[in-house]
XYZ file of N, CA and C in Angstrom:
489
model
N 0.866 -1.303 0.028
C 0.119 -0.072 0.007
C 0.785 1.111 -0.060
N 0.659 2.158 -0.899
C 1.360 3.374 -0.932
C 0.621 4.401 -0.045
N 1.109 5.569 0.389
C 0.327 6.466 1.094
C 1.269 7.809 1.122
N 0.669 8.826 0.935
C 1.119 10.075 0.608
C 0.603 11.224 1.619
N 1.088 11.904 2.609
C 0.836 12.987 3.472
C -0.503 12.702 4.305
N -0.550 11.208 4.719
C -1.470 10.927 5.598
C -2.848 11.468 5.355
N -3.469 10.972 4.094
C -4.665 11.347 3.589
C -5.834 10.681 4.370
N -6.850 11.423 4.302
C -8.052 11.205 5.157
C -8.961 9.773 4.928
N -8.598 9.073 3.956
C -9.109 7.786 3.675
C -8.323 6.471 4.097
N -7.078 6.840 4.603
C -5.983 5.762 4.908
C -6.376 4.654 5.663
N -7.315 5.131 6.888
C -7.803 4.559 7.912
C -8.763 3.361 7.243
N -9.557 3.976 6.549
C -10.501 2.879 5.941
C -9.696 2.053 5.022
N -8.779 2.387 4.089
C -7.691 1.712 3.412
C -7.556 0.492 4.240
N -6.693 0.823 5.415
C -6.162 -0.233 6.154
C -7.289 -1.114 6.706
N -8.229 -0.648 7.291
C -9.314 -1.344 7.685
C -9.748 -2.472 6.390
N -9.888 -2.037 5.318
C -10.343 -2.919 4.209
C -9.174 -3.987 4.041
N -8.134 -3.858 4.494
C -7.049 -4.891 4.477
C -7.360 -5.970 5.693
N -7.601 -5.151 6.910
C -7.681 -6.037 8.183
C -9.112 -6.996 8.111
N -10.145 -6.531 7.238
C -11.280 -7.393 7.114
C -11.296 -8.191 6.064
N -10.258 -8.596 5.337
C -10.331 -9.630 4.164
C -10.539 -11.049 4.686
N -11.348 -11.524 3.993
C -11.845 -13.019 4.174
C -10.863 -14.022 3.970
N -9.806 -13.672 3.056
C -8.591 -14.506 2.986
C -8.004 -14.823 4.477
N -7.456 -15.824 4.507
C -6.618 -16.253 5.970
C -5.475 -15.290 6.089
N -5.455 -14.619 7.140
C -4.621 -13.529 7.286
C -3.136 -14.079 7.120
N -3.003 -15.640 7.431
C -1.694 -15.931 7.077
C -1.251 -16.013 5.797
N -2.131 -15.982 4.788
C -1.910 -16.274 3.459
C -1.226 -14.830 2.718
N -1.636 -13.699 3.257
C -0.876 -12.456 2.917
C -0.073 -11.638 3.605
N 0.765 -10.754 3.102
C 1.306 -9.931 4.072
C 1.096 -8.360 3.523
N 1.033 -7.471 4.397
C 0.824 -6.084 3.903
C 2.337 -5.110 3.957
N 2.606 -4.504 3.130
C 3.699 -3.547 3.201
C 3.251 -2.202 2.855
N 3.329 -1.259 3.885
C 2.945 0.097 3.755
C 4.198 0.973 3.619
N 4.073 1.751 2.483
C 5.482 2.686 2.207
C 4.673 3.905 2.089
N 5.168 4.765 2.905
C 4.381 6.091 3.235
C 5.627 7.262 3.603
N 5.247 8.445 3.208
C 6.256 9.439 3.368
C 6.066 10.044 4.803
N 5.428 9.575 5.957
C 5.134 10.047 7.058
C 5.799 9.266 8.070
N 5.503 9.555 9.289
C 5.864 8.685 10.335
C 4.955 7.746 10.794
N 5.386 6.372 11.013
C 4.507 5.267 11.291
C 3.762 5.600 12.453
N 4.060 6.258 13.520
C 3.244 6.577 14.683
C 2.062 7.285 14.165
N 1.814 7.834 13.243
C 0.375 8.361 12.803
C -0.669 7.326 12.638
N -0.172 6.154 12.202
C -1.217 5.189 11.614
C -0.871 3.865 12.570
N 0.235 3.920 13.315
C 0.532 2.332 13.960
C -0.630 1.759 14.864
N -1.687 2.497 15.066
C -2.744 1.649 15.969
C -3.540 1.094 14.916
N -3.399 1.224 13.549
C -4.133 0.778 12.543
C -3.459 -0.394 11.986
N -2.319 -0.568 12.091
C -1.512 -1.503 11.304
C -1.410 -2.761 12.352
N -1.548 -4.140 11.711
C -1.585 -5.353 12.177
C 0.057 -5.658 12.727
N 0.292 -6.442 13.659
C 1.908 -6.495 14.116
C 2.639 -7.039 13.033
N 2.047 -8.042 12.112
C 3.020 -8.412 11.188
C 3.259 -7.701 9.819
N 2.359 -6.749 9.699
C 2.586 -5.752 8.719
C 3.922 -4.975 8.681
N 4.296 -4.876 7.606
C 5.595 -3.931 7.455
C 5.381 -2.426 6.965
N 6.108 -1.610 7.692
C 5.972 -0.007 7.220
C 7.366 0.182 6.992
N 7.377 0.920 5.829
C 8.470 1.550 5.439
C 8.387 3.163 5.350
N 9.102 4.042 5.924
C 8.958 5.305 5.937
C 9.848 5.904 4.674
N 9.310 6.301 3.682
C 10.174 6.613 2.479
C 10.129 8.327 2.162
N 11.313 8.709 1.622
C 11.573 9.853 1.165
C 10.818 10.459 -0.188
N 10.457 9.263 -0.786
C 9.847 9.577 -2.164
C 8.390 9.886 -2.025
N 8.190 11.034 -2.910
C 6.678 11.516 -2.994
C 6.012 10.690 -4.175
N 6.657 10.365 -4.879
C 5.811 9.657 -6.239
C 5.497 8.140 -5.828
N 4.468 7.682 -6.426
C 3.947 6.309 -6.183
C 5.074 5.370 -6.708
N 5.616 5.615 -8.011
C 6.559 4.779 -8.678
C 7.756 4.315 -7.651
N 8.498 5.184 -6.975
C 9.328 4.814 -6.276
C 8.980 4.129 -5.131
N 7.800 4.318 -4.400
C 7.278 3.623 -3.359
C 6.815 2.260 -3.780
N 6.318 2.152 -4.813
C 6.082 0.700 -5.275
C 7.078 -0.093 -5.449
N 8.288 0.410 -6.075
C 9.565 -0.179 -6.076
C 10.167 -0.472 -4.670
N 10.027 0.474 -3.874
C 10.637 0.251 -2.286
C 9.788 -1.269 -1.875
N 8.516 -1.090 -2.127
C 7.675 -2.249 -1.484
C 7.846 -3.605 -2.264
N 8.196 -3.591 -3.713
C 8.548 -4.851 -4.356
C 9.724 -5.504 -3.869
N 10.817 -4.633 -3.326
C 11.927 -5.349 -2.986
C 11.929 -6.040 -1.529
N 10.848 -5.765 -1.133
C 10.195 -6.383 0.620
C 9.413 -7.727 0.027
N 8.968 -7.563 -0.936
C 8.091 -8.720 -1.137
C 8.609 -10.291 -1.253
N 7.784 -11.219 -0.719
C 8.209 -12.616 -0.944
C 7.167 -13.311 -1.606
N 5.942 -12.995 -1.679
C 4.655 -13.304 -2.123
C 4.861 -13.860 -3.789
N 4.210 -14.976 -3.980
C 3.823 -15.159 -5.380
C 2.956 -14.186 -6.257
N 1.926 -13.549 -5.397
C 0.948 -12.491 -6.008
C 1.287 -11.560 -5.463
N 1.435 -10.119 -6.155
C 1.487 -9.020 -5.608
C 0.142 -8.196 -5.862
N -0.402 -7.608 -5.178
C -1.532 -6.715 -4.987
C -1.392 -5.445 -4.618
N -1.836 -4.400 -5.299
C -1.478 -2.910 -5.326
C -2.822 -2.204 -4.604
N -2.524 -1.474 -3.609
C -3.608 -0.531 -2.805
C -3.054 0.707 -2.420
N -3.857 1.922 -3.073
C -3.449 3.465 -2.615
C -4.159 3.572 -1.349
N -3.722 4.627 -0.942
C -4.164 5.038 0.478
C -5.534 5.497 0.308
N -6.015 5.916 -0.893
C -7.212 6.505 -0.979
C -8.126 5.596 -1.740
N -8.054 4.082 -1.635
C -8.919 3.172 -2.331
C -9.245 2.164 -1.118
N -10.202 1.429 -1.420
C -10.770 0.265 -0.646
C -10.550 -1.044 -1.212
N -10.339 -2.122 -0.546
C -10.488 -3.531 -1.064
C -11.802 -3.959 -0.397
N -12.571 -4.695 -1.410
C -13.708 -5.304 -0.811
C -13.385 -6.469 0.048
N -14.248 -7.036 0.987
C -13.876 -8.209 1.967
C -13.563 -9.254 1.363
N -13.970 -9.416 -0.120
C -13.343 -10.986 -0.656
C -12.412 -10.679 -1.741
N -12.115 -9.560 -1.719
C -11.050 -9.152 -2.890
C -9.775 -10.315 -2.864
N -8.976 -10.171 -1.961
C -7.777 -11.193 -1.801
C -8.183 -12.481 -2.018
N -9.277 -13.109 -1.476
C -9.613 -14.425 -1.589
C -9.921 -14.611 -3.234
N -10.601 -13.711 -3.660
C -10.962 -13.841 -5.132
C -9.489 -13.989 -5.979
N -8.917 -13.004 -5.657
C -7.511 -13.058 -6.605
C -6.868 -14.215 -6.112
N -6.545 -14.765 -4.996
C -5.972 -15.851 -4.464
C -6.531 -17.005 -5.513
N -7.856 -17.235 -5.597
C -8.408 -18.415 -5.848
C -8.136 -18.459 -7.458
N -8.252 -17.034 -8.257
C -7.856 -16.905 -9.661
C -6.586 -17.532 -9.845
N -5.442 -17.040 -9.250
C -4.116 -17.451 -9.478
C -3.852 -19.058 -9.102
N -4.533 -19.360 -8.361
C -4.252 -20.854 -7.810
C -5.033 -21.675 -8.819
N -6.008 -21.452 -9.273
C -6.775 -22.039 -10.646
C -6.078 -21.925 -11.834
N -5.404 -20.838 -12.102
C -4.665 -20.659 -13.445
C -3.077 -20.354 -13.094
N -2.426 -21.598 -13.008
C -1.088 -21.633 -12.810
C -0.141 -20.948 -13.567
N -0.486 -20.583 -14.987
C 0.208 -19.878 -15.838
C -0.038 -18.542 -15.989
N -0.971 -18.098 -15.010
C -1.343 -16.651 -15.363
C -0.212 -15.685 -14.302
N 0.185 -14.659 -15.270
C 1.034 -13.766 -14.877
C 0.450 -12.468 -14.441
N -0.427 -12.213 -14.854
C -0.764 -10.727 -14.365
C -2.365 -10.643 -14.573
N -3.264 -10.107 -13.711
C -4.800 -10.156 -13.810
C -5.142 -8.662 -13.200
N -6.038 -8.179 -14.096
C -6.410 -6.711 -13.711
C -7.990 -6.697 -13.845
N -8.751 -6.466 -12.781
C -10.434 -6.382 -13.144
C -10.776 -4.920 -13.017
N -12.063 -5.307 -13.356
C -12.705 -3.475 -13.399
C -12.826 -3.138 -11.741
N -13.197 -1.845 -11.886
C -13.028 -0.981 -10.684
C -14.667 -0.291 -10.395
N -14.840 0.020 -9.188
C -16.021 0.798 -9.005
C -15.704 1.875 -8.416
N -15.805 3.009 -9.160
C -15.572 4.467 -8.344
C -16.525 4.872 -7.165
N -16.187 5.185 -6.054
C -17.102 5.812 -5.026
C -16.577 6.983 -4.664
N -17.672 7.700 -4.027
C -17.500 8.891 -3.414
C -17.259 8.911 -2.159
N -16.733 9.896 -1.382
C -16.338 10.097 0.089
C -17.475 9.481 0.978
N -18.664 9.080 0.514
C -19.696 8.491 1.471
C -20.100 6.962 0.874
N -18.923 6.565 0.195
C -19.278 5.164 -0.168
C -20.151 4.768 -1.100
N -20.696 5.790 -1.819
C -21.676 5.385 -2.846
C -21.150 5.611 -4.033
N -21.559 4.815 -4.969
C -21.207 4.892 -6.491
C -21.137 6.069 -7.029
N -19.876 6.819 -7.584
C -19.577 8.122 -7.994
C -20.265 7.928 -9.627
N -20.779 9.153 -9.821
C -21.633 9.404 -11.124
C -20.670 9.708 -12.226
N -19.872 8.694 -12.481
C -18.929 9.250 -13.562
C -18.930 8.166 -14.774
N -18.353 8.610 -16.031
C -18.382 7.665 -17.399
C -17.886 6.402 -16.832
N -18.796 5.211 -17.084
C -18.199 3.531 -16.762
C -16.705 3.461 -17.362
N -16.879 3.882 -18.433
C -15.347 3.552 -19.490
C -14.246 4.412 -18.995
N -14.562 5.342 -18.148
C -13.383 6.461 -17.777
C -12.391 5.410 -17.051
N -12.577 4.632 -16.375
C -11.801 3.756 -15.637
C -11.711 2.188 -15.759
N -12.814 1.842 -16.564
C -12.754 0.582 -16.864
C -12.773 0.266 -18.180
N -11.691 -0.336 -18.665
C -11.196 -0.653 -20.072
C -11.500 -2.441 -20.379
N -11.969 -2.843 -19.450
C -12.091 -4.222 -19.474
C -11.183 -5.165 -18.661
N -11.375 -6.461 -18.409
C -10.016 -7.228 -17.711
C -8.827 -7.443 -18.720
N -7.701 -7.362 -18.051
C -6.553 -7.809 -18.778
C -6.098 -8.913 -18.098
N -5.515 -9.633 -19.087
C -5.054 -10.977 -18.483
C -3.755 -11.074 -19.272
N -2.708 -11.398 -18.733
C -1.323 -11.880 -19.198
C -1.043 -13.212 -18.809
N -0.809 -14.158 -19.559
C -0.651 -15.672 -19.190
C 0.812 -15.784 -19.712
N 1.691 -16.416 -18.833
C 2.909 -16.708 -19.035
C 2.921 -17.716 -20.037
N 3.987 -17.737 -20.956
C 4.197 -18.391 -22.025
C 5.496 -19.294 -21.848
N 5.317 -20.471 -21.932
C 6.464 -21.611 -21.880
C 7.454 -21.005 -22.863
N 7.130 -20.661 -24.194
C 7.901 -20.330 -25.453
C 8.956 -18.882 -25.082
N 8.179 -18.224 -24.421
C 8.934 -16.814 -24.309
C 9.669 -16.581 -23.019
N 9.853 -17.604 -22.151
C 10.543 -17.203 -20.856
C 9.902 -16.357 -20.122
N 10.590 -15.222 -19.727
C 10.028 -14.338 -18.588
C 9.164 -13.371 -19.369
N 9.000 -13.061 -20.773
C 8.195 -12.347 -21.195
C 6.738 -12.812 -21.072
N 5.666 -12.190 -21.292
C 4.444 -12.479 -21.285
C 3.809 -12.080 -22.411
N 2.626 -12.942 -22.566
C 1.577 -12.674 -23.748
C 0.282 -12.019 -23.216
N 0.048 -10.779 -23.820
C -1.015 -9.938 -23.304
C -2.232 -10.279 -24.161
N -3.308 -10.663 -23.326
C -4.729 -10.859 -24.132
C -5.742 -10.136 -23.473
N -6.540 -9.526 -24.398
C -7.514 -8.874 -23.640
C -9.002 -9.453 -23.777
N -9.718 -9.250 -22.717
C -11.131 -9.896 -22.900
C -12.231 -8.846 -22.405
N -13.502 -8.976 -22.831
C -14.705 -8.205 -22.165
C -14.956 -8.886 -20.881
N -14.642 -9.949 -20.550
C -15.466 -10.810 -19.486
C -14.888 -10.052 -18.045
N -15.853 -9.850 -17.193
C -15.489 -9.105 -16.134
C -15.642 -10.215 -14.787
N -14.611 -10.126 -13.988
C -14.570 -10.656 -12.733
C -14.818 -9.550 -11.758
N -15.838 -9.574 -10.961
C -15.906 -8.073 -10.111
C -16.244 -8.935 -8.898
N -15.418 -8.703 -7.746
C -15.979 -9.352 -6.463
C -17.244 -8.617 -5.993
N -17.764 -8.952 -5.032
C -18.945 -8.257 -4.595
C -18.450 -6.978 -3.804
N -19.063 -5.918 -3.895
C -18.839 -4.896 -3.108
C -19.838 -4.995 -1.908
N -19.547 -4.258 -0.608
C -20.508 -4.444 0.703
C -21.662 -4.022 0.389
N -21.878 -2.965 -0.684
C -23.016 -2.461 -0.688
C -23.865 -3.195 -2.014
N -23.460 -4.207 -2.383
C -24.049 -4.957 -3.652
C -24.545 -6.291 -2.854
N -25.322 -6.870 -3.557
C -25.963 -8.263 -3.161
C -24.801 -9.289 -3.295
N -24.704 -10.298 -2.630
C -23.882 -11.394 -2.941
C -23.777 -12.101 -4.202
N -22.592 -11.958 -4.920
C -22.711 -12.733 -6.222
C -21.816 -13.819 -6.088
N -21.974 -14.868 -6.528
C -20.893 -15.968 -6.464
C -20.254 -16.041 -7.982
N -19.160 -16.452 -8.087
C -18.322 -16.485 -9.447
C -18.489 -18.026 -9.830
């Protein structure tokens, strides 16, 4: 998770990680921020890692976090975003079922400060799901495929859908 200048939504973002349905031993959290850990320490789980960064920009912060990762799958969260309760479980299951999957991007839902869906053009943020499959023939490069299919975990304010 990247954070900048202790934005007002960071506590909600952290709580969206704390309430994940995926077993807590199955994922790690690395928070990279340009402020002191004391400002958010009471919202961090003890096994989460905090990195205080001098970088303002997101790219270098992501790079710092990636150096600390040890997991098979990396998921990104910014301080003004939320994960649905089922997000990490859904992502975990997708990668478990598709061993040659190298990258997965799903559609997003934009919400306002009250947690209600924002009135923005749907295609402004959603261009479709992107899947990169590992190819045995090209080693560490990946084949990019595009599909209109949508894998969208349930949001707390939606009805429960099963995949």
